[in-house]
């Protein structure tokens, strides 16, 4: 996962969930609720992604409580989310242009 590479859906939702401090189980619940149950992240996915996201400095630990360690998104992580939203909007816009027969290249 490079800084400008497309995010996986799971990583995208994890980053969105951490605009407020959450622990792993809270992330799973939030993502499931936000996606209306379409995206269900398992514990292995969550904790593997958290490790990578901390390493990239896109999230940081929020609380020292080891029982329920919480994380929160950093400014760098927010920039990544904003970039991804722009990328997804471009995909959507271009898809509509082509499927609606409005391709004017």
GROMACS .gro file of N, CA, C and O in nm:
model
  420
    1UNK      N    1   0.085  -0.118   0.000
    1UNK     CA    2   0.000   0.000   0.000
    1UNK      C    3   0.089   0.124   0.000
    1UNK      O    4   0.151   0.157   0.098
    2UNK      N    5   0.099   0.191  -0.113
    2UNK     CA    6   0.177   0.314  -0.123
    2UNK      C    7   0.088   0.431  -0.090
    2UNK      O    8  -0.033   0.422  -0.093
    3UNK      N    9   0.152   0.547  -0.063
    3UNK     CA   10   0.074   0.663  -0.022
    3UNK      C   11  -0.030   0.706  -0.125
    3UNK      O   12  -0.136   0.753  -0.089
    4UNK      N   13  -0.001   0.691  -0.254
    4UNK     CA   14  -0.098   0.731  -0.355
    4UNK      C   15  -0.167   0.614  -0.422
    4UNK      O   16  -0.240   0.632  -0.518
    5UNK      N   17  -0.143   0.494  -0.373
    5UNK     CA   18  -0.209   0.376  -0.429
    5UNK      C   19  -0.354   0.374  -0.380
    5UNK      O   20  -0.385   0.424  -0.272
    6UNK      N   21  -0.442   0.316  -0.460
    6UNK     CA   22  -0.581   0.304  -0.414
    6UNK      C   23  -0.588   0.225  -0.284
    6UNK      O   24  -0.512   0.130  -0.264
    7UNK      N   25  -0.676   0.265  -0.197
    7UNK     CA   26  -0.695   0.193  -0.071
    7UNK      C   27  -0.786   0.074  -0.095
    7UNK      O   28  -0.874   0.078  -0.179
    8UNK      N   29  -0.764  -0.030  -0.018
    8UNK     CA   30  -0.861  -0.139  -0.019
    8UNK      C   31  -0.987  -0.087   0.050
    8UNK      O   32  -0.982   0.010   0.128
    9UNK      N   33  -1.097  -0.151   0.023
    9UNK     CA   34  -1.222  -0.108   0.086
    9UNK      C   35  -1.212  -0.118   0.238
    9UNK      O   36  -1.258  -0.030   0.310
   10UNK      N   37  -1.149  -0.225   0.286
   10UNK     CA   38  -1.135  -0.241   0.431
   10UNK      C   39  -1.054  -0.130   0.494
   10UNK      O   40  -1.094  -0.073   0.597
   11UNK      N   41  -0.940  -0.096   0.436
   11UNK     CA   42  -0.855   0.011   0.489
   11UNK      C   43  -0.929   0.145   0.484
   11UNK      O   44  -0.925   0.223   0.578
   12UNK      N   45  -1.000   0.169   0.375
   12UNK     CA   46  -1.077   0.293   0.361
   12UNK      C   47  -1.178   0.305   0.476
   12UNK      O   48  -1.186   0.408   0.543
   13UNK      N   49  -1.253   0.198   0.501
   13UNK     CA   50  -1.351   0.202   0.608
   13UNK      C   51  -1.287   0.210   0.747
   13UNK      O   52  -1.339   0.276   0.836
   14UNK      N   53  -1.174   0.146   0.765
   14UNK     CA   54  -1.103   0.156   0.894
   14UNK      C   55  -1.063   0.301   0.918
   14UNK      O   56  -1.084   0.355   1.027
   15UNK      N   57  -1.005   0.365   0.818
   15UNK     CA   58  -0.965   0.505   0.834
   15UNK      C   59  -1.086   0.593   0.863
   15UNK      O   60  -1.080   0.680   0.951
   16UNK      N   61  -1.196   0.572   0.792
   16UNK     CA   62  -1.317   0.651   0.820
   16UNK      C   63  -1.365   0.631   0.963
   16UNK      O   64  -1.407   0.726   1.030
   17UNK      N   65  -1.357   0.508   1.010
   17UNK     CA   66  -1.406   0.478   1.145
   17UNK      C   67  -1.323   0.547   1.252
   17UNK      O   68  -1.372   0.571   1.362
   18UNK      N   69  -1.199   0.581   1.219
   18UNK     CA   70  -1.109   0.638   1.320
   18UNK      C   71  -1.107   0.790   1.321
   18UNK      O   72  -1.018   0.850   1.381
   19UNK      N   73  -1.206   0.853   1.260
   19UNK     CA   74  -1.223   0.997   1.279
   19UNK      C   75  -1.266   1.024   1.423
   19UNK      O   76  -1.259   1.136   1.471
   20UNK      N   77  -1.310   0.917   1.491
   20UNK     CA   78  -1.333   0.919   1.636
   20UNK      C   79  -1.252   0.802   1.693
   20UNK      O   80  -1.240   0.699   1.628
   21UNK      N   81  -1.197   0.818   1.813
   21UNK     CA   82  -1.118   0.707   1.872
   21UNK      C   83  -1.203   0.581   1.886
   21UNK      O   84  -1.317   0.587   1.931
   22UNK      N   85  -1.146   0.469   1.843
   22UNK     CA   86  -1.215   0.340   1.854
   22UNK      C   87  -1.113   0.229   1.875
   22UNK      O   88  -1.001   0.239   1.831
   23UNK      N   89  -1.158   0.123   1.939
   23UNK     CA   90  -1.077   0.001   1.951
   23UNK      C   91  -1.119  -0.094   1.840
   23UNK      O   92  -1.214  -0.067   1.765
   24UNK      N   93  -1.047  -0.206   1.827
   24UNK     CA   94  -1.069  -0.298   1.716
   24UNK      C   95  -1.213  -0.343   1.700
   24UNK      O   96  -1.269  -0.339   1.590
   25UNK      N   97  -1.275  -0.386   1.810
   25UNK     CA   98  -1.414  -0.432   1.800
   25UNK      C   99  -1.507  -0.318   1.761
   25UNK      O  100  -1.600  -0.336   1.682
   26UNK      N  101  -1.480  -0.198   1.813
   26UNK     CA  102  -1.559  -0.082   1.777
   26UNK      C  103  -1.548  -0.049   1.629
   26UNK      O  104  -1.645  -0.007   1.566
   27UNK      N  105  -1.428  -0.069   1.573
   27UNK     CA  106  -1.408  -0.048   1.429
   27UNK      C  107  -1.495  -0.147   1.351
   27UNK      O  108  -1.564  -0.109   1.257
   28UNK      N  109  -1.492  -0.275   1.391
   28UNK     CA  110  -1.572  -0.376   1.323
   28UNK      C  111  -1.720  -0.340   1.324
   28UNK      O  112  -1.788  -0.349   1.221
   29UNK      N  113  -1.771  -0.298   1.439
   29UNK     CA  114  -1.911  -0.261   1.451
   29UNK      C  115  -1.945  -0.140   1.364
   29UNK      O  116  -2.046  -0.138   1.296
   30UNK      N  117  -1.860  -0.038   1.369
   30UNK     CA  118  -1.883   0.085   1.294
   30UNK      C  119  -1.887   0.057   1.144
   30UNK      O  120  -1.977   0.104   1.073
   31UNK      N  121  -1.790  -0.020   1.095
   31UNK     CA  122  -1.782  -0.049   0.952
   31UNK      C  123  -1.905  -0.129   0.908
   31UNK      O  124  -1.965  -0.100   0.804
   32UNK      N  125  -1.944  -0.226   0.987
   32UNK     CA  126  -2.063  -0.305   0.953
   32UNK      C  127  -2.186  -0.215   0.947
   32UNK      O  128  -2.267  -0.225   0.853
   33UNK      N  129  -2.202  -0.129   1.045
   33UNK     CA  130  -2.318  -0.039   1.049
   33UNK      C  131  -2.314   0.060   0.933
   33UNK      O  132  -2.415   0.081   0.865
   34UNK      N  133  -2.198   0.122   0.908
   34UNK     CA  134  -2.186   0.222   0.803
   34UNK      C  135  -2.216   0.162   0.665
   34UNK      O  136  -2.276   0.227   0.581
   35UNK      N  137  -2.174   0.037   0.644
   35UNK     CA  138  -2.193  -0.027   0.514
   35UNK      C  139  -2.321  -0.110   0.509
   35UNK      O  140  -2.341  -0.187   0.416
   36UNK      N  141  -2.408  -0.093   0.608
   36UNK     CA  142  -2.533  -0.170   0.615
   36UNK      C  143  -2.508  -0.320   0.609
   36UNK      O  144  -2.582  -0.394   0.544
   37UNK      N  145  -2.400  -0.362   0.675
   37UNK     CA  146  -2.368  -0.505   0.684
   37UNK      C  147  -2.299  -0.563   0.561
   37UNK      O  148  -2.265  -0.680   0.561
   38UNK      N  149  -2.278  -0.483   0.458
   38UNK     CA  150  -2.213  -0.533   0.337
   38UNK      C  151  -2.066  -0.564   0.359
   38UNK      O  152  -2.012  -0.659   0.304
   39UNK      N  153  -2.000  -0.483   0.444
   39UNK     CA  154  -1.857  -0.504   0.472
   39UNK      C  155  -1.844  -0.551   0.616
   39UNK      O  156  -1.879  -0.481   0.710
   40UNK      N  157  -1.796  -0.673   0.630
   40UNK     CA  158  -1.772  -0.732   0.762
   40UNK      C  159  -1.623  -0.762   0.773
   40UNK      O  160  -1.571  -0.844   0.699
   41UNK      N  161  -1.555  -0.692   0.862
   41UNK     CA  162  -1.411  -0.710   0.879
   41UNK      C  163  -1.385  -0.801   0.998
   41UNK      O  164  -1.439  -0.781   1.106
   42UNK      N  165  -1.300  -0.900   0.977
   42UNK     CA  166  -1.264  -0.990   1.084
   42UNK      C  167  -1.151  -0.934   1.169
   42UNK      O  168  -1.083  -0.838   1.130
   43UNK      N  169  -1.131  -0.996   1.283
   43UNK     CA  170  -1.028  -0.948   1.376
   43UNK      C  171  -0.890  -0.949   1.313
   43UNK      O  172  -0.812  -0.855   1.330
   44UNK      N  173  -0.857  -1.053   1.238
   44UNK     CA  174  -0.726  -1.060   1.173
   44UNK      C  175  -0.704  -0.947   1.076
   44UNK      O  176  -0.596  -0.888   1.070
   45UNK      N  177  -0.807  -0.915   1.000
   45UNK     CA  178  -0.799  -0.803   0.905
   45UNK      C  179  -0.778  -0.672   0.979
   45UNK      O  180  -0.691  -0.591   0.942
   46UNK      N  181  -0.857  -0.650   1.082
   46UNK     CA  182  -0.850  -0.525   1.158
   46UNK      C  183  -0.711  -0.507   1.219
   46UNK      O  184  -0.648  -0.403   1.201
   47UNK      N  185  -0.664  -0.607   1.291
   47UNK     CA  186  -0.539  -0.590   1.364
   47UNK      C  187  -0.418  -0.588   1.271
   47UNK      O  188  -0.321  -0.518   1.299
   48UNK      N  189  -0.424  -0.660   1.160
   48UNK     CA  190  -0.316  -0.651   1.061
   48UNK      C  191  -0.312  -0.513   0.998
   48UNK      O  192  -0.204  -0.453   0.981
   49UNK      N  193  -0.429  -0.459   0.965
   49UNK     CA  194  -0.436  -0.326   0.905
   49UNK      C  195  -0.392  -0.220   1.006
   49UNK      O  196  -0.320  -0.126   0.969
   50UNK      N  197  -0.432  -0.232   1.131
   50UNK     CA  198  -0.393  -0.135   1.233
   50UNK      C  199  -0.240  -0.128   1.242
   50UNK      O  200  -0.183  -0.019   1.245
   51UNK      N  201  -0.176  -0.243   1.244
   51UNK     CA  202  -0.030  -0.247   1.252
   51UNK      C  203   0.032  -0.170   1.135
   51UNK      O  204   0.123  -0.089   1.153
   52UNK      N  205  -0.018  -0.194   1.014
   52UNK     CA  206   0.033  -0.126   0.895
   52UNK      C  207   0.004   0.023   0.899
   52UNK      O  208   0.090   0.106   0.866
   53UNK      N  209  -0.117   0.059   0.940
   53UNK     CA  210  -0.156   0.201   0.943
   53UNK      C  211  -0.078   0.280   1.047
   53UNK      O  212  -0.045   0.397   1.025
   54UNK      N  213  -0.047   0.218   1.160
   54UNK     CA  214   0.037   0.283   1.261
   54UNK      C  215   0.177   0.304   1.205
   54UNK      O  216   0.236   0.412   1.218
   55UNK      N  217   0.230   0.202   1.138
   55UNK     CA  218   0.363   0.211   1.078
   55UNK      C  219   0.370   0.325   0.976
   55UNK      O  220   0.469   0.397   0.967
   56UNK      N  221   0.264   0.343   0.899
   56UNK     CA  222   0.258   0.449   0.799
   56UNK      C  223   0.228   0.586   0.859
   56UNK      O  224   0.226   0.686   0.790
   57UNK      N  225   0.195   0.586   0.988
   57UNK     CA  226   0.160   0.709   1.063
   57UNK      C  227   0.029   0.770   1.014
   57UNK      O  228   0.010   0.890   1.021
   58UNK      N  229  -0.061   0.685   0.966
   58UNK     CA  230  -0.194   0.730   0.925
   58UNK      C  231  -0.290   0.724   1.043
   58UNK      O  232  -0.394   0.790   1.040
   59UNK      N  233  -0.256   0.642   1.145
   59UNK     CA  234  -0.331   0.638   1.270
   59UNK      C  235  -0.230   0.629   1.384
   59UNK      O  236  -0.114   0.591   1.362
   60UNK      N  237  -0.276   0.665   1.503
   60UNK     CA  238  -0.191   0.656   1.623
   60UNK      C  239  -0.274   0.601   1.738
   60UNK      O  240  -0.396   0.619   1.741
   61UNK      N  241  -0.208   0.536   1.834
   61UNK     CA  242  -0.280   0.494   1.954
   61UNK      C  243  -0.335   0.617   2.025
   61UNK      O  244  -0.271   0.721   2.032
   62UNK      N  245  -0.455   0.605   2.078
   62UNK     CA  246  -0.522   0.716   2.144
   62UNK      C  247  -0.518   0.703   2.295
   62UNK      O  248  -0.509   0.800   2.365
   63UNK      N  249  -0.525   0.580   2.345
   63UNK     CA  250  -0.537   0.558   2.489
   63UNK      C  251  -0.435   0.454   2.533
   63UNK      O  252  -0.407   0.361   2.459
   64UNK      N  253  -0.385   0.468   2.653
   64UNK     CA  254  -0.285   0.375   2.705
   64UNK      C  255  -0.347   0.250   2.765
   64UNK      O  256  -0.275   0.161   2.808
   65UNK      N  257  -0.478   0.240   2.773
   65UNK     CA  258  -0.545   0.124   2.830
   65UNK      C  259  -0.520   0.002   2.741
   65UNK      O  260  -0.572  -0.006   2.629
   66UNK      N  261  -0.439  -0.091   2.786
   66UNK     CA  262  -0.402  -0.206   2.705
   66UNK      C  263  -0.518  -0.302   2.681
   66UNK      O  264  -0.517  -0.378   2.585
   67UNK      N  265  -0.620  -0.302   2.767
   67UNK     CA  266  -0.733  -0.393   2.748
   67UNK      C  267  -0.813  -0.355   2.625
   67UNK      O  268  -0.859  -0.440   2.551
   68UNK      N  269  -0.836  -0.227   2.605
   68UNK     CA  270  -0.912  -0.179   2.490
   68UNK      C  271  -0.834  -0.065   2.426
   68UNK      O  272  -0.868   0.051   2.440
   69UNK      N  273  -0.728  -0.100   2.357
   69UNK     CA  274  -0.644   0.000   2.294
   69UNK      C  275  -0.721   0.068   2.182
   69UNK      O  276  -0.770   0.002   2.090
   70UNK      N  277  -0.732   0.200   2.191
   70UNK     CA  278  -0.802   0.277   2.089
   70UNK      C  279  -0.703   0.346   1.997
   70UNK      O  280  -0.589   0.373   2.036
   71UNK      N  281  -0.750   0.375   1.877
   71UNK     CA  282  -0.669   0.443   1.776
   71UNK      C  283  -0.749   0.558   1.720
   71UNK      O  284  -0.873   0.561   1.728
   72UNK      N  285  -0.678   0.654   1.661
   72UNK     CA  286  -0.742   0.768   1.598
   72UNK      C  287  -0.662   0.805   1.473
   72UNK      O  288  -0.541   0.784   1.467
   73UNK      N  289  -0.730   0.859   1.373
   73UNK     CA  290  -0.666   0.896   1.247
   73UNK      C  291  -0.579   1.021   1.267
   73UNK      O  292  -0.613   1.109   1.347
   74UNK      N  293  -0.469   1.028   1.195
   74UNK     CA  294  -0.380   1.145   1.199
   74UNK      C  295  -0.413   1.238   1.083
   74UNK      O  296  -0.491   1.203   0.994
   75UNK      N  297  -0.350   1.355   1.081
   75UNK     CA  298  -0.368   1.446   0.968
   75UNK      C  299  -0.322   1.381   0.837
   75UNK      O  300  -0.384   1.399   0.733
   76UNK      N  301  -0.213   1.304   0.844
   76UNK     CA  302  -0.164   1.233   0.724
   76UNK      C  303  -0.268   1.132   0.676
   76UNK      O  304  -0.292   1.119   0.556
   77UNK      N  305  -0.331   1.063   0.768
   77UNK     CA  306  -0.437   0.968   0.733
   77UNK      C  307  -0.556   1.037   0.670
   77UNK      O  308  -0.617   0.986   0.575
   78UNK      N  309  -0.590   1.154   0.722
   78UNK     CA  310  -0.702   1.230   0.666
   78UNK      C  311  -0.673   1.274   0.523
   78UNK      O  312  -0.762   1.273   0.437
   79UNK      N  313  -0.548   1.310   0.496
   79UNK     CA  314  -0.511   1.346   0.358
   79UNK      C  315  -0.527   1.227   0.264
   79UNK      O  316  -0.572   1.243   0.150
   80UNK      N  317  -0.492   1.109   0.312
   80UNK     CA  318  -0.506   0.988   0.232
   80UNK      C  319  -0.654   0.962   0.202
   80UNK      O  320  -0.691   0.928   0.089
   81UNK      N  321  -0.740   0.980   0.302
   81UNK     CA  322  -0.884   0.961   0.281
   81UNK      C  323  -0.936   1.063   0.180
   81UNK      O  324  -1.013   1.027   0.090
   82UNK      N  325  -0.894   1.187   0.192
   82UNK     CA  326  -0.939   1.291   0.098
   82UNK      C  327  -0.894   1.257  -0.045
   82UNK      O  328  -0.971   1.274  -0.140
   83UNK      N  329  -0.772   1.209  -0.060
   83UNK     CA  330  -0.722   1.169  -0.191
   83UNK      C  331  -0.807   1.055  -0.247
   83UNK      O  332  -0.844   1.053  -0.364
   84UNK      N  333  -0.838   0.959  -0.162
   84UNK     CA  334  -0.917   0.843  -0.206
   84UNK      C  335  -1.058   0.886  -0.247
   84UNK      O  336  -1.112   0.836  -0.346
   85UNK      N  337  -1.118   0.979  -0.175
   85UNK     CA  338  -1.251   1.028  -0.212
   85UNK      C  339  -1.247   1.095  -0.349
   85UNK      O  340  -1.335   1.072  -0.432
   86UNK      N  341  -1.144   1.174  -0.374
   86UNK     CA  342  -1.130   1.238  -0.506
   86UNK      C  343  -1.114   1.132  -0.615
   86UNK      O  344  -1.173   1.143  -0.723
   87UNK      N  345  -1.035   1.030  -0.587
   87UNK     CA  346  -1.013   0.923  -0.685
   87UNK      C  347  -1.144   0.849  -0.713
   87UNK      O  348  -1.180   0.825  -0.829
   88UNK      N  349  -1.218   0.817  -0.608
   88UNK     CA  350  -1.345   0.747  -0.626
   88UNK      C  351  -1.448   0.833  -0.699
   88UNK      O  352  -1.524   0.783  -0.783
   89UNK      N  353  -1.449   0.962  -0.671
   89UNK     CA  354  -1.538   1.053  -0.743
   89UNK      C  355  -1.506   1.056  -0.892
   89UNK      O  356  -1.595   1.059  -0.977
   90UNK      N  357  -1.376   1.057  -0.925
   90UNK     CA  358  -1.335   1.054  -1.065
   90UNK      C  359  -1.383   0.925  -1.133
   90UNK      O  360  -1.435   0.928  -1.245
   91UNK      N  361  -1.365   0.812  -1.066
   91UNK     CA  362  -1.412   0.684  -1.120
   91UNK      C  363  -1.562   0.689  -1.147
   91UNK      O  364  -1.610   0.646  -1.253
   92UNK      N  365  -1.636   0.739  -1.050
   92UNK     CA  366  -1.781   0.748  -1.062
   92UNK      C  367  -1.822   0.839  -1.177
   92UNK      O  368  -1.904   0.803  -1.261
   93UNK      N  369  -1.762   0.956  -1.182
   93UNK     CA  370  -1.792   1.055  -1.287
   93UNK      C  371  -1.762   0.997  -1.426
   93UNK      O  372  -1.844   1.007  -1.517
   94UNK      N  373  -1.645   0.935  -1.442
   94UNK     CA  374  -1.608   0.878  -1.571
   94UNK      C  375  -1.698   0.760  -1.609
   94UNK      O  376  -1.733   0.743  -1.726
   95UNK      N  377  -1.734   0.681  -1.511
   95UNK     CA  378  -1.827   0.570  -1.538
   95UNK      C  379  -1.961   0.620  -1.589
   95UNK      O  380  -2.018   0.565  -1.683
   96UNK      N  381  -2.012   0.727  -1.526
   96UNK     CA  382  -2.139   0.784  -1.572
   96UNK      C  383  -2.126   0.843  -1.712
   96UNK      O  384  -2.218   0.827  -1.794
   97UNK      N  385  -2.015   0.908  -1.740
   97UNK     CA  386  -1.995   0.964  -1.874
   97UNK      C  387  -2.004   0.856  -1.981
   97UNK      O  388  -2.069   0.873  -2.084
   98UNK      N  389  -1.937   0.746  -1.957
   98UNK     CA  390  -1.933   0.638  -2.056
   98UNK      C  391  -2.067   0.566  -2.065
   98UNK      O  392  -2.120   0.545  -2.174
   99UNK      N  393  -2.123   0.528  -1.952
   99UNK     CA  394  -2.246   0.448  -1.955
   99UNK      C  395  -2.367   0.528  -2.000
   99UNK      O  396  -2.463   0.471  -2.050
  100UNK      N  397  -2.363   0.658  -1.985
  100UNK     CA  398  -2.474   0.744  -2.030
  100UNK      C  399  -2.450   0.796  -2.171
  100UNK      O  400  -2.526   0.878  -2.221
  101UNK      N  401  -2.342   0.751  -2.234
  101UNK     CA  402  -2.312   0.791  -2.371
  101UNK      C  403  -2.270   0.936  -2.384
  101UNK      O  404  -2.289   0.999  -2.486
  102UNK      N  405  -2.209   0.989  -2.280
  102UNK     CA  406  -2.169   1.129  -2.282
  102UNK      C  407  -2.018   1.147  -2.297
  102UNK      O  408  -1.963   1.250  -2.261
  103UNK      N  409  -1.951   1.045  -2.350
  103UNK     CA  410  -1.807   1.051  -2.366
  103UNK      C  411  -1.772   1.155  -2.473
  103UNK      O  412  -1.805   1.140  -2.590
  104UNK      N  413  -1.706   1.261  -2.432
  104UNK     CA  414  -1.671   1.369  -2.524
  104UNK      C  415  -1.520   1.391  -2.526
  104UNK      O  416  -1.474   1.505  -2.523
  105UNK      N  417  -1.443   1.286  -2.531
  105UNK     CA  418  -1.297   1.299  -2.532
  105UNK      C  419  -1.246   1.337  -2.668
  105UNK      O  420  -1.298   1.310  -2.769
   0.00000   0.00000   0.00000
